[in-house]
């Protein structure tokens, strides 16, 4: 063993040749686990005193690893003598080599895991020894290139391994790709050519890992799937809706620990003719602007609802409410022909927390009169009115008093079974058509009353007519020497006939 003016130690690797302590050439030895191990031992202990056979142990390790000399004075011959005369040095050498085996890094690699969609995660830096365990004392450098930074905002980390797994959090800064570069420092050796060859420590060697690449995505685009339930509602019913939030599409991930707030507007009194007239928000149009546009066209929200979600796929059943928070109910003023109701739902960027707002590009808005969001109001039907009483002088075939609409007319026809012997009508039947709407009830009652009045008048007229017929028969049967003449105008000129 020798040293130079810089204090560097030289260790002999040719036992059978005498040295002249001159340097003819120096060449870096190829990097290998062996050179790293020897370099690590020399780096740590080359200046340690001879205490506990440190230097003889190092010399023994170097000869055992690199000395190929043979012959009477070669290492293969001398080894047995060293082991026999210096057993303590051999024991120390074995101890040092075991320590070096654990400390020397043999592999470096990086792994990427995602913790928040593809917008955040961890870089795992694995610097391990020959047994696959993390090393201690190895200098390293870790660097990100592209659309991500470490959690402290930098893109570069340096340090020294401490025998534990190395993990570094990162977060994406944009949509794109990230490259991970990692490197470690290992101890190298120089081969020194002299009369007797030596080795010495060289400058550290940088060993890089394989390049790691991964994709990052920051954007978040929640959407809603909704279904109005039930599809038909009655006057006085509350209005409910099933709302489900989804994260559809590739690389659309729900942010960790995030809540998403949604707002719904309920519209009523929509003409039935608009059932297929779907209206869609313009690209980039804010939800509030879309609602304002609908209002300009005459569609004003009647009620509102809100929902908050904590994960994709979550469903809530919501109830429409008035502005004061009370449940909205289908009003009695719902008009025939305007029986449609529909929802418009939105996830508004401005309603979200600042952290979620950073991930959203804009609002999500559903269509107006979307089929799954549209229902109909069932109007009540008019109940049948009981039969109206008829004059006792009429026959059994009287009119049925059903509901009569505003545009309906009562038809009055002679009963085919009610004629006297001369073929004259003896009774009437009133047959009004059935009404179709509760709104016509008052007019129906008035029409029924009119029919009864007509029946009564005709009955009185008929009674008078029958009386005149009886008088006529009496006159025919009475003895009269003069010629009798029947004036038929007595029947036809009656103003009640």
Short mmCIF file of C-alpha atoms in Angstrom, two decimals:
data_model
loop_
_atom_site.label_atom_id
_atom_site.label_comp_id
_atom_site.label_asym_id
_atom_site.label_seq_id
_atom_site.Cartn_x
_atom_site.Cartn_y
_atom_site.Cartn_z
CA UNK A 1 0.00 0.00 0.00
CA UNK A 2 1.25 3.53 -0.74
CA UNK A 3 -0.04 7.10 -1.02
CA UNK A 4 0.65 10.15 -3.15
CA UNK A 5 1.10 13.87 -2.53
CA UNK A 6 -2.68 14.35 -2.46
CA UNK A 7 -3.01 11.80 0.30
CA UNK A 8 -4.72 9.22 -1.86
CA UNK A 9 -4.07 5.64 -0.83
CA UNK A 10 -2.86 3.03 -3.34
CA UNK A 11 -3.54 -0.68 -2.86
CA UNK A 12 -1.43 -3.37 -4.53
CA UNK A 13 -3.09 -5.90 -6.85
CA UNK A 14 0.06 -7.83 -7.97
CA UNK A 15 1.55 -9.78 -5.12
CA UNK A 16 4.45 -11.34 -7.03
CA UNK A 17 6.00 -8.13 -8.42
CA UNK A 18 8.03 -5.54 -6.54
CA UNK A 19 6.97 -1.88 -6.90
CA UNK A 20 9.01 1.10 -7.92
CA UNK A 21 6.39 3.63 -6.70
CA UNK A 22 6.14 5.31 -10.07
CA UNK A 23 2.91 5.90 -12.03
CA UNK A 24 3.05 5.08 -15.70
CA UNK A 25 -0.67 5.43 -16.50
CA UNK A 26 -4.08 5.73 -14.88
CA UNK A 27 -7.27 4.35 -16.32
CA UNK A 28 -10.78 4.29 -14.89
CA UNK A 29 -12.02 0.79 -14.22
CA UNK A 30 -15.37 -0.24 -15.68
CA UNK A 31 -18.22 0.25 -13.24
CA UNK A 32 -19.42 -2.94 -11.61
CA UNK A 33 -20.82 -4.17 -8.32
CA UNK A 34 -17.30 -5.32 -7.42
CA UNK A 35 -15.65 -1.97 -8.10
CA UNK A 36 -18.47 -0.19 -6.25
CA UNK A 37 -17.96 -2.46 -3.26
CA UNK A 38 -14.19 -2.00 -3.14
CA UNK A 39 -14.59 1.72 -3.75
CA UNK A 40 -17.12 2.03 -0.93
CA UNK A 41 -14.80 0.26 1.52
CA UNK A 42 -11.82 2.40 0.57
CA UNK A 43 -13.91 5.57 0.68
CA UNK A 44 -15.04 4.86 4.20
CA UNK A 45 -11.94 3.30 5.75
CA UNK A 46 -8.80 4.21 3.77
CA UNK A 47 -7.79 6.79 6.35
CA UNK A 48 -8.71 4.72 9.36
CA UNK A 49 -5.73 3.71 11.51
CA UNK A 50 -4.56 0.16 11.82
CA UNK A 51 -6.81 -0.32 14.80
CA UNK A 52 -8.39 -3.78 14.84
CA UNK A 53 -6.50 -4.79 11.68
CA UNK A 54 -8.40 -2.33 9.47
CA UNK A 55 -5.73 -1.77 6.81
CA UNK A 56 -4.57 -5.42 6.60
CA UNK A 57 -8.21 -6.36 6.20
CA UNK A 58 -8.66 -3.86 3.35
CA UNK A 59 -5.46 -5.10 1.66
CA UNK A 60 -6.69 -8.69 1.95
CA UNK A 61 -10.06 -7.77 0.40
CA UNK A 62 -8.40 -5.99 -2.56
CA UNK A 63 -6.00 -8.87 -3.26
CA UNK A 64 -8.77 -11.41 -2.95
CA UNK A 65 -10.91 -9.45 -5.43
CA UNK A 66 -8.38 -8.34 -8.08
CA UNK A 67 -5.03 -10.06 -7.70
CA UNK A 68 -4.52 -12.69 -10.36
CA UNK A 69 -0.80 -13.26 -9.79
CA UNK A 70 0.38 -16.83 -9.47
CA UNK A 71 3.61 -18.70 -8.96
CA UNK A 72 5.55 -19.15 -5.79
CA UNK A 73 4.99 -15.54 -4.74
CA UNK A 74 1.64 -15.09 -6.33
CA UNK A 75 -1.51 -14.38 -4.37
CA UNK A 76 -2.83 -17.88 -4.71
CA UNK A 77 0.24 -19.09 -2.80
CA UNK A 78 0.45 -16.27 -0.27
CA UNK A 79 -3.26 -16.36 0.65
CA UNK A 80 -2.88 -19.49 2.76
CA UNK A 81 -0.04 -17.98 4.74
CA UNK A 82 -2.00 -14.77 5.40
CA UNK A 83 -5.00 -16.71 6.57
CA UNK A 84 -2.81 -18.84 8.82
CA UNK A 85 -0.77 -16.07 10.38
CA UNK A 86 -3.34 -13.24 10.45
CA UNK A 87 -6.70 -14.79 11.30
CA UNK A 88 -7.91 -11.59 12.98
CA UNK A 89 -7.34 -9.63 9.77
CA UNK A 90 -9.34 -12.24 7.84
CA UNK A 91 -12.20 -12.00 10.33
CA UNK A 92 -12.17 -8.22 10.01
CA UNK A 93 -12.16 -8.45 6.22
CA UNK A 94 -15.23 -10.66 6.26
CA UNK A 95 -16.97 -8.21 8.60
CA UNK A 96 -16.17 -5.22 6.40
CA UNK A 97 -17.30 -7.00 3.26
CA UNK A 98 -20.65 -7.81 4.85
CA UNK A 99 -21.11 -4.15 5.77
CA UNK A 100 -20.17 -3.03 2.27
CA UNK A 101 -22.62 -5.49 0.71
CA UNK A 102 -25.50 -3.75 2.52
CA UNK A 103 -24.25 -0.22 1.82
CA UNK A 104 -23.35 -0.50 -1.84
CA UNK A 105 -26.16 0.47 -4.25
CA UNK A 106 -26.62 -1.95 -7.08
CA UNK A 107 -29.89 -0.70 -8.61
CA UNK A 108 -31.78 2.54 -9.05
CA UNK A 109 -35.32 2.85 -10.36
CA UNK A 110 -38.39 5.06 -10.11
CA UNK A 111 -42.06 4.18 -9.83
CA UNK A 112 -45.11 6.40 -10.19
CA UNK A 113 -48.38 6.06 -8.30
CA UNK A 114 -51.47 8.25 -8.60
CA UNK A 115 -53.28 9.46 -5.51
CA UNK A 116 -55.82 11.94 -6.94
CA UNK A 117 -56.95 10.84 -10.34
CA UNK A 118 -54.03 11.70 -12.59
CA UNK A 119 -53.57 15.14 -11.12
CA UNK A 120 -51.36 14.16 -8.15
CA UNK A 121 -49.32 11.24 -6.87
CA UNK A 122 -46.00 9.96 -5.58
CA UNK A 123 -42.60 9.34 -7.15
CA UNK A 124 -41.00 6.32 -5.51
CA UNK A 125 -37.20 6.33 -5.73
CA UNK A 126 -35.74 2.85 -5.19
CA UNK A 127 -31.99 2.71 -4.53
CA UNK A 128 -31.25 -0.80 -3.35
CA UNK A 129 -28.35 -3.11 -2.54
CA UNK A 130 -27.63 -6.55 -3.88
CA UNK A 131 -30.25 -7.99 -1.52
CA UNK A 132 -32.94 -5.56 -2.74
CA UNK A 133 -32.98 -3.52 0.47
CA UNK A 134 -32.73 0.31 0.57
CA UNK A 135 -29.19 1.58 1.03
CA UNK A 136 -27.79 4.17 3.37
CA UNK A 137 -25.34 6.92 2.49
CA UNK A 138 -25.96 7.00 -1.28
CA UNK A 139 -26.20 10.43 -2.83
CA UNK A 140 -29.09 10.85 -5.27
CA UNK A 141 -30.78 13.39 -7.53
CA UNK A 142 -34.40 13.30 -8.70
CA UNK A 143 -35.88 15.59 -11.35
CA UNK A 144 -39.27 16.14 -13.01
CA UNK A 145 -39.59 17.47 -16.53
CA UNK A 146 -42.91 18.56 -17.99
CA UNK A 147 -46.32 19.34 -16.54
CA UNK A 148 -45.77 18.52 -12.87
CA UNK A 149 -43.89 19.74 -9.82
CA UNK A 150 -43.11 18.34 -6.42
CA UNK A 151 -45.43 19.41 -3.61
CA UNK A 152 -43.01 22.18 -2.62
CA UNK A 153 -43.30 23.67 -6.12
CA UNK A 154 -39.84 22.61 -7.32
CA UNK A 155 -38.85 20.09 -9.96
CA UNK A 156 -35.58 18.86 -8.44
CA UNK A 157 -34.68 16.93 -5.30
CA UNK A 158 -31.27 15.92 -3.94
CA UNK A 159 -30.29 13.98 -0.84
CA UNK A 160 -28.63 10.97 0.72
CA UNK A 161 -30.34 7.66 1.29
CA UNK A 162 -31.07 6.66 4.89
CA UNK A 163 -32.04 3.03 4.60
CA UNK A 164 -35.77 3.76 4.12
CA UNK A 165 -38.00 3.94 1.07
CA UNK A 166 -37.89 7.34 -0.63
CA UNK A 167 -41.22 8.92 -1.63
CA UNK A 168 -41.83 12.37 -3.08
CA UNK A 169 -45.27 13.84 -3.64
CA UNK A 170 -46.05 15.60 -6.91
CA UNK A 171 -48.93 17.48 -8.49
CA UNK A 172 -49.81 18.20 -12.10
CA UNK A 173 -49.69 21.74 -13.40
CA UNK A 174 -51.44 21.12 -16.72
CA UNK A 175 -52.68 18.46 -19.10
CA UNK A 176 -49.71 16.65 -20.56
CA UNK A 177 -46.74 14.37 -19.99
CA UNK A 178 -44.06 14.16 -17.30
CA UNK A 179 -40.59 12.62 -17.46
CA UNK A 180 -38.76 11.46 -14.36
CA UNK A 181 -34.97 11.38 -14.23
CA UNK A 182 -33.10 9.84 -11.30
CA UNK A 183 -29.40 9.34 -10.66
CA UNK A 184 -27.12 8.13 -7.87
CA UNK A 185 -23.46 8.50 -7.07
CA UNK A 186 -21.35 5.36 -6.75
CA UNK A 187 -17.68 5.11 -5.91
CA UNK A 188 -15.35 4.32 -8.83
CA UNK A 189 -11.80 2.98 -9.00
CA UNK A 190 -8.75 3.82 -11.10
CA UNK A 191 -6.35 1.19 -12.35
CA UNK A 192 -2.83 2.54 -11.87
CA UNK A 193 -0.11 0.99 -14.02
CA UNK A 194 3.31 0.77 -12.39
CA UNK A 195 6.01 -1.80 -11.94
CA UNK A 196 3.44 -3.35 -9.62
CA UNK A 197 -0.13 -2.35 -10.51
CA UNK A 198 -2.34 -0.59 -7.98
CA UNK A 199 -5.89 0.67 -7.56
CA UNK A 200 -6.99 3.94 -6.05
CA UNK A 201 -10.28 5.81 -5.60
CA UNK A 202 -11.53 7.75 -8.60
CA UNK A 203 -14.14 10.49 -8.80
CA UNK A 204 -17.66 9.30 -8.06
CA UNK A 205 -19.57 7.83 -10.99
CA UNK A 206 -23.12 8.95 -11.84
CA UNK A 207 -25.48 6.10 -12.52
CA UNK A 208 -28.87 7.01 -14.01
CA UNK A 209 -32.12 5.13 -13.85
CA UNK A 210 -34.21 4.34 -16.88
CA UNK A 211 -36.35 7.25 -17.99
CA UNK A 212 -39.87 7.12 -16.53
CA UNK A 213 -42.79 8.85 -18.25
CA UNK A 214 -46.41 9.28 -17.21
CA UNK A 215 -49.50 11.25 -18.19
CA UNK A 216 -51.13 13.91 -16.05
CA UNK A 217 -54.65 15.31 -16.26
CA UNK A 218 -56.05 18.06 -14.09
CA UNK A 219 -59.49 18.80 -15.55
CA UNK A 220 -62.73 17.71 -13.89
CA UNK A 221 -66.04 17.64 -15.77
CA UNK A 222 -68.95 16.36 -13.67
CA UNK A 223 -72.30 15.75 -15.38
CA UNK A 224 -75.77 14.76 -14.23
CA UNK A 225 -78.24 12.08 -15.23
CA UNK A 226 -81.76 12.90 -14.12
CA UNK A 227 -85.18 11.27 -14.13
CA UNK A 228 -88.38 12.98 -13.07
CA UNK A 229 -90.50 10.78 -10.80
CA UNK A 230 -93.33 10.16 -11.25
CA UNK A 231 -93.95 10.90 -14.91
CA UNK A 232 -97.53 12.02 -14.22
CA UNK A 233 -98.45 14.27 -11.29
CA UNK A 234 -101.80 15.45 -9.96
CA UNK A 235 -103.01 18.81 -8.75
CA UNK A 236 -101.62 19.36 -5.26
CA UNK A 237 -98.73 16.88 -5.61
CA UNK A 238 -95.15 17.73 -4.75
CA UNK A 239 -92.58 17.51 -7.56
CA UNK A 240 -89.53 15.24 -7.17
CA UNK A 241 -86.54 14.31 -9.30
CA UNK A 242 -83.85 11.59 -9.15
CA UNK A 243 -80.44 13.16 -9.80
CA UNK A 244 -77.23 11.15 -10.32
CA UNK A 245 -73.75 12.67 -10.74
CA UNK A 246 -71.20 11.03 -13.05
CA UNK A 247 -67.63 11.55 -14.24
CA UNK A 248 -67.93 10.34 -17.79
CA UNK A 249 -65.13 10.12 -20.31
CA UNK A 250 -61.48 9.11 -20.17
CA UNK A 251 -59.21 10.69 -17.55
CA UNK A 252 -62.13 12.41 -15.81
CA UNK A 253 -61.47 11.78 -12.12
CA UNK A 254 -63.36 12.96 -9.06
CA UNK A 255 -61.06 15.15 -6.90
CA UNK A 256 -60.13 13.79 -3.49
CA UNK A 257 -62.36 14.96 -0.63
CA UNK A 258 -64.33 17.24 -2.95
CA UNK A 259 -68.04 18.07 -2.89
CA UNK A 260 -69.93 19.05 -6.03
CA UNK A 261 -72.99 21.29 -5.79
CA UNK A 262 -75.80 21.15 -8.36
CA UNK A 263 -78.82 23.42 -8.89
CA UNK A 264 -82.15 22.57 -10.51
CA UNK A 265 -84.88 24.86 -11.86
CA UNK A 266 -88.41 23.54 -12.28
CA UNK A 267 -90.64 25.01 -15.00
CA UNK A 268 -94.42 24.53 -15.23
CA UNK A 269 -97.39 25.69 -17.31
CA UNK A 270 -95.63 24.70 -20.54
CA UNK A 271 -97.85 24.23 -23.63
CA UNK A 272 -98.41 20.60 -24.54
CA UNK A 273 -97.52 21.39 -28.15
CA UNK A 274 -93.89 21.99 -27.06
CA UNK A 275 -93.36 18.40 -25.92
CA UNK A 276 -90.75 17.75 -28.61
CA UNK A 277 -89.28 21.28 -28.60
CA UNK A 278 -86.01 20.58 -26.80
CA UNK A 279 -83.82 23.65 -26.12
CA UNK A 280 -80.06 23.25 -25.56
CA UNK A 281 -77.56 25.62 -23.98
CA UNK A 282 -74.98 27.06 -26.32
CA UNK A 283 -71.38 25.86 -26.10
CA UNK A 284 -69.74 27.69 -23.20
CA UNK A 285 -73.01 29.32 -22.13
CA UNK A 286 -73.26 29.76 -18.36
CA UNK A 287 -76.21 28.15 -16.62
CA UNK A 288 -77.56 31.48 -15.37
CA UNK A 289 -77.38 32.92 -18.88
CA UNK A 290 -79.29 29.93 -20.23
CA UNK A 291 -82.01 30.36 -17.59
CA UNK A 292 -82.19 34.08 -18.41
CA UNK A 293 -82.59 33.26 -22.10
CA UNK A 294 -85.45 30.90 -21.30
CA UNK A 295 -87.09 33.63 -19.24
CA UNK A 296 -86.88 36.06 -22.14
CA UNK A 297 -88.73 33.49 -24.18
CA UNK A 298 -91.47 33.32 -21.58
CA UNK A 299 -90.37 30.34 -19.48
CA UNK A 300 -89.91 31.35 -15.84
CA UNK A 301 -88.86 28.86 -13.15
CA UNK A 302 -91.67 28.04 -10.72
CA UNK A 303 -89.51 26.23 -8.16
CA UNK A 304 -85.93 25.26 -7.33
CA UNK A 305 -83.83 22.44 -5.85
CA UNK A 306 -80.21 21.83 -4.88
CA UNK A 307 -78.10 18.72 -4.36
CA UNK A 308 -74.56 18.08 -3.09
CA UNK A 309 -72.50 15.05 -4.10
CA UNK A 310 -69.27 13.57 -2.70
CA UNK A 311 -68.44 10.92 -5.31
CA UNK A 312 -69.24 9.78 -8.82
CA UNK A 313 -72.32 7.61 -9.17
CA UNK A 314 -74.06 9.07 -6.12
CA UNK A 315 -77.82 9.57 -6.53
CA UNK A 316 -80.21 11.83 -4.64
CA UNK A 317 -83.97 12.30 -4.81
CA UNK A 318 -84.71 16.01 -4.54
CA UNK A 319 -87.94 17.95 -4.09
CA UNK A 320 -88.87 21.18 -5.82
CA UNK A 321 -89.24 24.07 -3.38
CA UNK A 322 -90.58 27.57 -3.44
CA UNK A 323 -88.36 30.58 -2.91
CA UNK A 324 -89.18 30.53 0.83
CA UNK A 325 -88.08 26.91 1.14
CA UNK A 326 -91.54 25.37 1.41
CA UNK A 327 -92.41 22.40 -0.81
CA UNK A 328 -93.78 23.36 -4.20
CA UNK A 329 -97.12 21.77 -5.13
CA UNK A 330 -98.79 21.52 -8.52
CA UNK A 331 -101.27 24.44 -8.51
CA UNK A 332 -105.00 24.23 -9.17
CA UNK A 333 -104.57 26.98 -11.75
CA UNK A 334 -102.90 24.56 -14.17
CA UNK A 335 -104.69 25.16 -17.45
CA UNK A 336 -105.82 22.62 -19.99
CA UNK A 337 -103.36 22.50 -22.86
CA UNK A 338 -100.48 23.73 -20.66
CA UNK A 339 -99.90 20.60 -18.63
CA UNK A 340 -96.13 20.04 -19.11
CA UNK A 341 -93.52 20.49 -16.40
CA UNK A 342 -89.76 20.09 -16.80
CA UNK A 343 -86.41 20.49 -15.00
CA UNK A 344 -83.17 22.14 -16.01
CA UNK A 345 -80.12 21.08 -13.96
CA UNK A 346 -76.64 22.58 -13.83
CA UNK A 347 -73.28 22.14 -12.16
CA UNK A 348 -72.06 25.72 -12.00
CA UNK A 349 -68.34 26.37 -11.71
CA UNK A 350 -68.95 29.48 -9.60
CA UNK A 351 -70.84 27.42 -6.98
CA UNK A 352 -67.92 25.12 -6.26
CA UNK A 353 -65.06 25.43 -3.78
CA UNK A 354 -61.91 27.22 -5.01
CA UNK A 355 -60.02 23.94 -5.32
CA UNK A 356 -62.75 22.44 -7.54
CA UNK A 357 -63.13 25.64 -9.55
CA UNK A 358 -59.47 25.33 -10.55
CA UNK A 359 -60.25 21.98 -12.17
CA UNK A 360 -63.43 22.96 -14.08
CA UNK A 361 -63.44 24.80 -17.39
CA UNK A 362 -67.09 25.90 -17.20
CA UNK A 363 -70.66 24.98 -16.34
CA UNK A 364 -72.48 21.79 -17.19
CA UNK A 365 -76.15 22.44 -18.11
CA UNK A 366 -78.95 20.05 -19.09
CA UNK A 367 -81.49 20.71 -21.84
CA UNK A 368 -84.86 22.38 -21.42
CA UNK A 369 -87.66 19.86 -22.09
CA UNK A 370 -85.27 16.93 -21.95
CA UNK A 371 -87.54 13.86 -22.21
CA UNK A 372 -86.37 12.20 -18.98
CA UNK A 373 -86.90 15.49 -17.16
CA UNK A 374 -90.38 16.27 -18.41
CA UNK A 375 -93.69 15.14 -16.91
CA UNK A 376 -97.37 15.92 -17.36
CA UNK A 377 -100.03 17.21 -14.99
CA UNK A 378 -103.21 15.17 -14.85
CA UNK A 379 -106.24 17.46 -14.63
CA UNK A 380 -109.27 16.19 -12.68
CA UNK A 381 -112.27 14.97 -14.70
CA UNK A 382 -115.80 16.29 -14.07
CA UNK A 383 -117.98 13.93 -12.01
CA UNK A 384 -121.41 12.91 -13.45
CA UNK A 385 -124.37 15.00 -12.25
CA UNK A 386 -127.46 13.14 -10.89
CA UNK A 387 -130.61 12.91 -13.09
CA UNK A 388 -132.74 16.06 -13.14
CA UNK A 389 -136.41 15.62 -12.05
CA UNK A 390 -139.05 15.67 -14.86
CA UNK A 391 -142.69 16.81 -14.87
CA UNK A 392 -145.09 14.12 -13.63
CA UNK A 393 -147.20 14.45 -16.77
CA UNK A 394 -144.35 13.27 -19.01
CA UNK A 395 -143.84 9.65 -20.01
CA UNK A 396 -141.05 7.42 -18.63
CA UNK A 397 -138.73 8.15 -21.56
CA UNK A 398 -137.41 11.45 -20.25
CA UNK A 399 -134.03 13.04 -20.86
CA UNK A 400 -130.88 11.85 -19.09
CA UNK A 401 -129.21 14.81 -17.45
CA UNK A 402 -125.50 14.39 -18.06
CA UNK A 403 -122.84 17.07 -17.86
CA UNK A 404 -123.31 19.61 -20.62
CA UNK A 405 -120.39 21.60 -22.04
CA UNK A 406 -120.38 25.21 -23.05
CA UNK A 407 -120.50 24.31 -26.71
CA UNK A 408 -123.07 21.49 -26.33
CA UNK A 409 -126.79 21.90 -27.22
CA UNK A 410 -129.78 19.94 -25.90
CA UNK A 411 -131.67 18.05 -28.56
CA UNK A 412 -135.44 17.74 -28.02
CA UNK A 413 -137.20 15.01 -30.04
CA UNK A 414 -140.63 13.37 -29.80
CA UNK A 415 -140.69 9.97 -28.12
CA UNK A 416 -141.62 7.26 -30.63
CA UNK A 417 -143.80 5.58 -27.99
CA UNK A 418 -145.78 8.66 -27.00
CA UNK A 419 -148.43 9.49 -29.66
CA UNK A 420 -152.16 9.78 -29.27
CA UNK A 421 -154.60 8.04 -31.53
CA UNK A 422 -154.31 10.81 -34.09
CA UNK A 423 -150.55 10.54 -34.35
CA UNK A 424 -149.75 13.62 -32.28
CA UNK A 425 -146.73 13.68 -30.04
CA UNK A 426 -147.56 13.09 -26.42
CA UNK A 427 -144.14 13.56 -24.71
CA UNK A 428 -140.53 14.72 -25.32
CA UNK A 429 -137.09 13.27 -24.53
CA UNK A 430 -134.09 15.55 -23.81
CA UNK A 431 -130.75 13.95 -24.76
CA UNK A 432 -127.78 16.31 -24.12
CA UNK A 433 -124.21 15.04 -24.89
CA UNK A 434 -121.82 14.27 -21.95
CA UNK A 435 -119.53 17.12 -20.77
CA UNK A 436 -115.73 16.87 -21.09
CA UNK A 437 -114.32 19.27 -18.54
CA UNK A 438 -114.75 20.47 -15.01
CA UNK A 439 -114.63 24.01 -16.33
CA UNK A 440 -117.97 23.43 -18.08
CA UNK A 441 -119.94 22.36 -15.02
CA UNK A 442 -121.76 25.65 -14.49
CA UNK A 443 -122.83 25.87 -18.11
CA UNK A 444 -123.95 22.21 -17.99
CA UNK A 445 -126.19 22.88 -15.02
CA UNK A 446 -127.73 25.88 -16.78
CA UNK A 447 -128.36 23.82 -19.92
CA UNK A 448 -129.99 21.08 -17.86
CA UNK A 449 -132.29 23.63 -16.23
CA UNK A 450 -133.22 24.98 -19.66
CA UNK A 451 -134.10 21.45 -20.80
CA UNK A 452 -136.35 20.98 -17.80
CA UNK A 453 -138.13 24.26 -18.57
CA UNK A 454 -138.73 23.18 -22.15
CA UNK A 455 -140.07 19.84 -20.96
CA UNK A 456 -142.46 21.56 -18.54
CA UNK A 457 -143.76 23.98 -21.21
CA UNK A 458 -144.35 21.22 -23.71
CA UNK A 459 -146.14 19.15 -21.09
CA UNK A 460 -148.53 22.01 -20.28
CA UNK A 461 -149.24 22.54 -23.96
CA UNK A 462 -149.90 18.85 -24.48
CA UNK A 463 -152.31 18.78 -21.51
CA UNK A 464 -154.26 21.67 -23.04
CA UNK A 465 -154.37 19.89 -26.34
CA UNK A 466 -155.79 16.72 -24.77
CA UNK A 467 -158.48 18.75 -23.01
CA UNK A 468 -159.58 20.28 -26.31
CA UNK A 469 -159.73 16.80 -27.86
CA UNK A 470 -162.04 15.61 -25.10
CA UNK A 471 -164.31 18.63 -25.63
CA UNK A 472 -164.45 17.85 -29.32
CA UNK A 473 -165.53 14.24 -28.69
CA UNK A 474 -168.32 15.46 -26.36
CA UNK A 475 -169.59 17.86 -28.95
CA UNK A 476 -169.72 15.07 -31.54
CA UNK A 477 -171.81 12.87 -29.26
CA UNK A 478 -174.31 15.63 -28.32
CA UNK A 479 -177.57 15.73 -30.31
CA UNK A 480 -177.61 18.61 -32.75
CA UNK A 481 -179.86 19.00 -35.69
CA UNK A 482 -177.56 21.49 -37.30
CA UNK A 483 -174.40 20.54 -39.12
CA UNK A 484 -171.34 20.45 -36.88
CA UNK A 485 -167.98 21.76 -38.19
CA UNK A 486 -164.66 21.10 -36.52
CA UNK A 487 -162.20 23.99 -36.68
CA UNK A 488 -158.79 22.39 -36.85
CA UNK A 489 -157.09 25.70 -36.23
CA UNK A 490 -157.92 25.31 -32.56
CA UNK A 491 -154.90 22.85 -32.37
CA UNK A 492 -152.52 24.53 -34.64
CA UNK A 493 -153.02 28.10 -33.54
CA UNK A 494 -152.22 27.39 -29.89
CA UNK A 495 -149.15 29.43 -29.20
CA UNK A 496 -147.81 26.74 -26.79
CA UNK A 497 -147.83 23.98 -29.40
#
